PDB file of C-alpha atoms in Angstrom:
ATOM      1  CA  MET A  28       3.165 160.381 347.731  1.00  0.00           C
ATOM      2  CA  THR A  29       2.430 161.665 344.267  1.00  0.00           C
ATOM      3  CA  PRO A  30       1.841 159.330 341.439  1.00  0.00           C
ATOM      4  CA  ILE A  31       4.758 158.562 339.139  1.00  0.00           C
ATOM      5  CA  ARG A  32       4.343 159.313 335.457  1.00  0.00           C
ATOM      6  CA  ALA A  33       4.499 156.711 332.730  1.00  0.00           C
ATOM      7  CA  GLY A  34       8.194 157.477 332.092  1.00  0.00           C
ATOM      8  CA  GLY A  35       9.022 156.357 335.603  1.00  0.00           C
ATOM      9  CA  LEU A  36       9.936 159.815 336.991  1.00  0.00           C
ATOM     10  CA  ALA A  37       8.072 162.113 339.235  1.00  0.00           C
ATOM     11  CA  ASN A  38       7.014 165.557 338.088  1.00  0.00           C
ATOM     12  CA  PRO A  39       9.924 168.030 338.635  1.00  0.00           C
ATOM     13  CA  GLY A  40       7.591 170.537 340.293  1.00  0.00           C
ATOM     14  CA  ASP A  41       6.352 168.108 342.933  1.00  0.00           C
ATOM     15  CA  PRO A  42       8.066 167.771 346.284  1.00  0.00           C
ATOM     16  CA  ALA A  43       8.157 164.003 345.709  1.00  0.00           C
ATOM     17  CA  TYR A  44      10.468 164.647 342.782  1.00  0.00           C
ATOM     18  CA  ASN A  45      13.230 165.656 345.134  1.00  0.00           C
ATOM     19  CA  LEU A  46      12.512 162.745 347.412  1.00  0.00           C
ATOM     20  CA  SER A  47      12.803 160.279 344.579  1.00  0.00           C
ATOM     21  CA  VAL A  48      16.389 161.361 343.906  1.00  0.00           C
ATOM     22  CA  SER A  49      17.736 162.456 347.243  1.00  0.00           C
ATOM     23  CA  GLY A  50      16.703 162.050 350.830  1.00  0.00           C
ATOM     24  CA  ARG A  51      17.410 165.704 351.647  1.00  0.00           C
ATOM     25  CA  LEU A  52      14.539 168.147 351.389  1.00  0.00           C
ATOM     26  CA  ASP A  53      16.490 171.335 352.015  1.00  0.00           C
ATOM     27  CA  GLN A  54      18.490 171.224 348.723  1.00  0.00           C
ATOM     28  CA  GLN A  55      17.077 170.858 345.270  1.00  0.00           C
ATOM     29  CA  THR A  56      18.793 168.065 343.336  1.00  0.00           C
ATOM     30  CA  ASN A  57      18.779 166.816 339.800  1.00  0.00           C
ATOM     31  CA  PRO A  58      17.536 163.387 338.815  1.00  0.00           C
ATOM     32  CA  ASP A  59      20.060 160.644 337.938  1.00  0.00           C
ATOM     33  CA  HIS A  60      19.524 160.992 334.194  1.00  0.00           C
ATOM     34  CA  VAL A  61      20.689 164.643 334.224  1.00  0.00           C
ATOM     35  CA  LEU A  62      24.420 165.335 334.372  1.00  0.00           C
ATOM     36  CA  SER A  63      25.270 167.467 337.334  1.00  0.00           C
ATOM     37  CA  THR A  64      28.397 169.331 338.286  1.00  0.00           C
ATOM     38  CA  SER A  65      29.562 170.709 341.555  1.00  0.00           C
ATOM     39  CA  GLU A  66      29.559 174.242 340.140  1.00  0.00           C
ATOM     40  CA  PRO A  67      26.576 176.111 338.823  1.00  0.00           C
ATOM     41  CA  LYS A  68      26.234 176.365 335.071  1.00  0.00           C
ATOM     42  CA  ALA A  69      27.904 179.379 333.507  1.00  0.00           C
ATOM     43  CA  SER A  70      26.047 181.677 331.250  1.00  0.00           C
ATOM     44  CA  ARG A  71      26.970 181.839 327.562  1.00  0.00           C
ATOM     45  CA  ALA A  72      28.990 184.999 328.146  1.00  0.00           C
ATOM     46  CA  LYS A  73      31.219 183.367 330.754  1.00  0.00           C
ATOM     47  CA  VAL A  74      32.272 180.242 328.814  1.00  0.00           C
ATOM     48  CA  HIS A  75      35.930 179.567 329.523  1.00  0.00           C
ATOM     49  CA  LEU A  76      38.491 178.392 326.987  1.00  0.00           C
ATOM     50  CA  ALA A  77      39.213 175.321 329.091  1.00  0.00           C
ATOM     51  CA  ALA A  78      35.589 174.243 329.104  1.00  0.00           C
ATOM     52  CA  PRO A  79      35.151 170.583 328.172  1.00  0.00           C
ATOM     53  CA  ASP A  80      33.393 171.336 324.880  1.00  0.00           C
ATOM     54  CA  ARG A  81      36.094 173.829 323.911  1.00  0.00           C
ATOM     55  CA  LEU A  82      38.804 171.404 324.928  1.00  0.00           C
ATOM     56  CA  ILE A  83      37.328 168.745 322.661  1.00  0.00           C
ATOM     57  CA  TRP A  84      37.307 171.182 319.731  1.00  0.00           C
ATOM     58  CA  VAL A  85      40.923 172.162 320.418  1.00  0.00           C
ATOM     59  CA  VAL A  86      41.974 168.502 320.479  1.00  0.00           C
ATOM     60  CA  VAL A  87      40.006 167.738 317.296  1.00  0.00           C
ATOM     61  CA  GLY A  88      41.490 170.812 315.609  1.00  0.00           C
ATOM     62  CA  GLY A  89      44.995 169.713 316.615  1.00  0.00           C
ATOM     63  CA  ILE A  90      44.392 166.240 315.209  1.00  0.00           C
ATOM     64  CA  VAL A  91      43.059 167.704 311.957  1.00  0.00           C
ATOM     65  CA  LEU A  92      46.058 170.042 311.641  1.00  0.00           C
ATOM     66  CA  TRP A  93      48.448 167.162 312.309  1.00  0.00           C
ATOM     67  CA  GLY A  94      46.666 165.073 309.647  1.00  0.00           C
ATOM     68  CA  VAL A  95      46.884 167.879 307.076  1.00  0.00           C
ATOM     69  CA  TRP A  96      50.583 168.409 307.863  1.00  0.00           C
ATOM     70  CA  ALA A  97      51.318 164.673 307.656  1.00  0.00           C
ATOM     71  CA  PHE A  98      49.447 164.334 304.356  1.00  0.00           C
ATOM     72  CA  GLY A  99      51.173 167.416 302.917  1.00  0.00           C
ATOM     73  CA  SER A 100      54.636 166.267 303.917  1.00  0.00           C
ATOM     74  CA  GLU A 101      54.021 162.817 302.410  1.00  0.00           C
ATOM     75  CA  LEU A 102      52.726 164.443 299.233  1.00  0.00           C
ATOM     76  CA  MET A 103      55.837 166.631 298.963  1.00  0.00           C
ATOM     77  CA  LEU A 104      58.074 163.620 299.592  1.00  0.00           C
ATOM     78  CA  ASN A 105      56.234 161.683 296.899  1.00  0.00           C
ATOM     79  CA  LEU A 106      56.620 164.521 294.385  1.00  0.00           C
ATOM     80  CA  ARG A 107      60.335 164.874 295.155  1.00  0.00           C
ATOM     81  CA  LEU A 108      60.932 161.128 294.813  1.00  0.00           C
ATOM     82  CA  ASN A 109      58.988 161.008 291.527  1.00  0.00           C
ATOM     83  CA  HIS A 110      61.174 163.818 290.171  1.00  0.00           C
ATOM     84  CA  GLU A 111      64.312 161.955 291.271  1.00  0.00           C
ATOM     85  CA  VAL A 112      63.084 158.723 289.663  1.00  0.00           C
ATOM     86  CA  GLN A 113      62.411 160.568 286.410  1.00  0.00           C
ATOM     87  CA  SER A 114      65.897 162.112 286.358  1.00  0.00           C
ATOM     88  CA  LEU A 115      67.500 158.728 287.138  1.00  0.00           C
ATOM     89  CA  ARG A 116      65.543 157.118 284.288  1.00  0.00           C
ATOM     90  CA  GLN A 117      66.789 159.807 281.914  1.00  0.00           C
ATOM     91  CA  GLY A 118      70.338 159.221 283.126  1.00  0.00           C
ATOM     92  CA  ASN A 119      69.920 155.476 282.581  1.00  0.00           C
ATOM     93  CA  ALA A 120      68.679 156.090 279.037  1.00  0.00           C
ATOM     94  CA  GLN A 121      71.714 158.281 278.318  1.00  0.00           C
ATOM     95  CA  LEU A 122      74.050 155.642 279.746  1.00  0.00           C
ATOM     96  CA  ALA A 123      72.388 152.931 277.653  1.00  0.00           C
ATOM     97  CA  ALA A 124      72.864 155.031 274.503  1.00  0.00           C
ATOM     98  CA  SER A 125      76.502 155.669 275.461  1.00  0.00           C
ATOM     99  CA  ASN A 126      77.024 151.939 276.068  1.00  0.00           C
ATOM    100  CA  ASP A 127      75.556 151.122 272.650  1.00  0.00           C
ATOM    101  CA  GLN A 128      77.848 153.670 270.991  1.00  0.00           C
ATOM    102  CA  THR A 129      80.864 152.248 272.847  1.00  0.00           C
ATOM    103  CA  GLN A 130      79.950 148.697 271.802  1.00  0.00           C
ATOM    104  CA  LYS A 131      79.762 149.827 268.161  1.00  0.00           C
ATOM    105  CA  GLU A 132      83.132 151.570 268.438  1.00  0.00           C
ATOM    106  CA  LEU A 133      84.676 148.451 269.974  1.00  0.00           C
ATOM    107  CA  ALA A 134      83.285 146.286 267.195  1.00  0.00           C
ATOM    108  CA  VAL A 135      84.657 148.644 264.534  1.00  0.00           C
ATOM    109  CA  GLY A 136      87.976 149.136 266.383  1.00  0.00           C
ATOM    110  CA  GLY A 137      88.520 145.398 266.603  1.00  0.00           C
ATOM    111  CA  SER A 138      88.332 144.905 262.849  1.00  0.00           C
ATOM    112  CA  PRO A 139      91.579 144.226 260.914  1.00  0.00           C
ATOM    113  CA  SER A 140      91.280 147.398 258.848  1.00  0.00           C
ATOM    114  CA  ALA A 141      91.004 149.584 261.965  1.00  0.00           C
ATOM    115  CA  MET A 142      94.037 147.865 263.498  1.00  0.00           C
ATOM    116  CA  GLU A 143      96.043 148.444 260.320  1.00  0.00           C
ATOM    117  CA  GLU A 144      95.050 152.122 260.259  1.00  0.00           C
ATOM    118  CA  ALA A 145      96.115 152.572 263.889  1.00  0.00           C
ATOM    119  CA  ALA A 146      99.456 150.854 263.175  1.00  0.00           C
ATOM    120  CA  ARG A 147     100.110 153.109 260.173  1.00  0.00           C
ATOM    121  CA  LYS A 148      99.364 156.197 262.283  1.00  0.00           C
ATOM    122  CA  ALA A 149     101.924 154.933 264.793  1.00  0.00           C
ATOM    123  CA  GLY A 150     104.531 154.726 261.972  1.00  0.00           C
ATOM    124  CA  PHE A 151     104.549 151.010 261.232  1.00  0.00           C
ATOM    125  CA  ALA A 152     104.743 149.593 257.710  1.00  0.00           C
ATOM    126  CA  ARG A 153     104.624 146.109 256.197  1.00  0.00           C
ATOM    127  CA  PRO A 154     107.892 144.438 255.268  1.00  0.00           C
ATOM    128  CA  GLY A 155     109.053 145.447 251.776  1.00  0.00           C
ATOM    129  CA  GLU A 156     106.561 148.302 251.537  1.00  0.00           C
ATOM    130  CA  GLN A 157     107.683 151.756 250.414  1.00  0.00           C
ATOM    131  CA  VAL A 158     106.286 154.544 252.568  1.00  0.00           C
ATOM    132  CA  TYR A 159     105.850 158.061 251.265  1.00  0.00           C
ATOM    133  CA  VAL A 160     105.226 160.905 253.683  1.00  0.00           C
ATOM    134  CA  ILE A 161     103.654 164.076 252.367  1.00  0.00           C
ATOM    135  CA  VAL A 162     104.887 167.138 254.204  1.00  0.00           C
ATOM    136  CA  LYS A 163     103.366 170.577 253.930  1.00  0.00           C
ATOM    137  CA  PRO A 164     106.024 173.099 252.970  1.00  0.00           C
ATOM    138  CA  SER A 165     106.680 175.957 255.345  1.00  0.00           C
ATOM    139  CA  GLY A 166     105.968 179.555 254.322  1.00  0.00           C
ATOM    140  CA  SER A 167     109.624 180.434 253.457  1.00  0.00           C
ATOM    141  CA  ALA A 168     110.181 177.217 251.503  1.00  0.00           C
ATOM    142  CA  SER A 169     107.165 177.900 249.321  1.00  0.00           C
ATOM    143  CA  ALA A 170     108.454 181.460 248.654  1.00  0.00           C
ATOM    144  CA  VAL A 171     111.862 180.138 247.541  1.00  0.00           C
ATOM    145  CA  ALA A 172     110.248 177.468 245.369  1.00  0.00           C
ATOM    146  CA  SER A 173     108.054 180.071 243.668  1.00  0.00           C
ATOM    147  CA  GLY A 174     111.024 182.276 242.798  1.00  0.00           C
ATOM    148  CA  GLY A 175     110.664 184.891 245.526  1.00  0.00           C
ATOM    149  CA  SER A 176     113.495 186.475 247.421  1.00  0.00           C
ATOM    150  CA  THR A 177     115.233 184.451 250.033  1.00  0.00           C
ATOM    151  CA  PRO A 178     114.935 185.608 253.626  1.00  0.00           C
ATOM    152  CA  PRO A 179     118.085 186.922 255.296  1.00  0.00           C
ATOM    153  CA  GLY A 180     120.271 184.231 256.824  1.00  0.00           C
ATOM    154  CA  SER A 181     119.049 181.445 254.550  1.00  0.00           C
ATOM    155  CA  GLY A 182     121.475 181.979 251.667  1.00  0.00           C
ATOM    156  CA  PRO A 183     124.634 180.019 250.839  1.00  0.00           C
ATOM    157  CA  ALA A 184     126.448 181.379 253.881  1.00  0.00           C
ATOM    158  CA  ALA A 185     123.699 180.089 256.162  1.00  0.00           C
ATOM    159  CA  ALA A 186     123.828 176.676 254.531  1.00  0.00           C
ATOM    160  CA  GLY A 187     127.387 176.278 255.753  1.00  0.00           C
ATOM    161  CA  ARG A 188     126.344 176.743 259.349  1.00  0.00           C
ATOM    162  CA  PRO A 189     124.912 173.627 260.926  1.00  0.00           C
ATOM    163  CA  GLY A 190     121.282 173.996 261.986  1.00  0.00           C
ATOM    164  CA  ALA A 191     120.928 177.551 260.664  1.00  0.00           C
ATOM    165  CA  GLY A 192     118.459 176.619 257.932  1.00  0.00           C
ATOM    166  CA  LYS A 193     116.412 174.568 260.346  1.00  0.00           C
ATOM    167  CA  ARG A 194     115.960 177.464 262.738  1.00  0.00           C
ATOM    168  CA  ASP A 195     115.074 179.852 259.952  1.00  0.00           C
ATOM    169  CA  GLY A 196     112.704 177.386 258.317  1.00  0.00           C
ATOM    170  CA  GLY A 197     114.627 177.444 255.048  1.00  0.00           C
ATOM    171  CA  VAL A 198     114.853 174.884 252.303  1.00  0.00           C
ATOM    172  CA  ILE A 199     117.572 172.890 254.045  1.00  0.00           C
ATOM    173  CA  GLY A 200     115.481 172.689 257.206  1.00  0.00           C
ATOM    174  CA  ALA A 201     112.461 171.539 255.186  1.00  0.00           C
ATOM    175  CA  ILE A 202     114.556 168.849 253.479  1.00  0.00           C
ATOM    176  CA  GLU A 203     115.902 167.680 256.840  1.00  0.00           C
ATOM    177  CA  ASP A 204     112.396 167.557 258.281  1.00  0.00           C
ATOM    178  CA  PHE A 205     111.184 165.624 255.230  1.00  0.00           C
ATOM    179  CA  TRP A 206     114.058 163.142 255.552  1.00  0.00           C
ATOM    180  CA  ARG A 207     113.367 162.590 259.319  1.00  0.00           C
ATOM    181  CA  ASN A 208     109.628 162.171 258.787  1.00  0.00           C
ATOM    182  CA  LEU A 209     110.135 159.802 255.896  1.00  0.00           C
ATOM    183  CA  TRP A 210     110.602 156.834 258.222  1.00  0.00           C
ATOM    184  CA  HIS A 211     108.287 157.905 261.029  1.00  0.00           C
TER     185      HIS A 211
END
């Protein structure tokens, strides 16, 4: 037998090398520390896509792509939620300003002077109080008062007909409107 080197293995060129690994002399074998396959090694030109090293890279690439997609989708979700939070905060600020304005209006509307003004607009008056209502004259009444010609149908003959002056907007109709609005 040939001497064994310091590393503990026989020289690969020696016939004892094959004996140290396998008991068969007719087939060359690899030592235990070398990975062996049942098929011969392929040349660089014949590397298949399903080779173990390629398969590892495909799996790693898939994991990296999944990580990038997951990070991107979370980033987009975060941006969308931040935008929604900002718009809700603006809406809350507008509602707070509206609430403040409403509180001020309620405080002013609850005062005695505001209640009196609302009652007067509704036509109420205090007992013993004289109410004067100012009415804007209509266009034909102002023409008659200024000395202009009277429109047809508003003369003395029209005054005898009930409601004729009111439809024409004459002086009688204006006086009737004034008299009705005096108490309302």
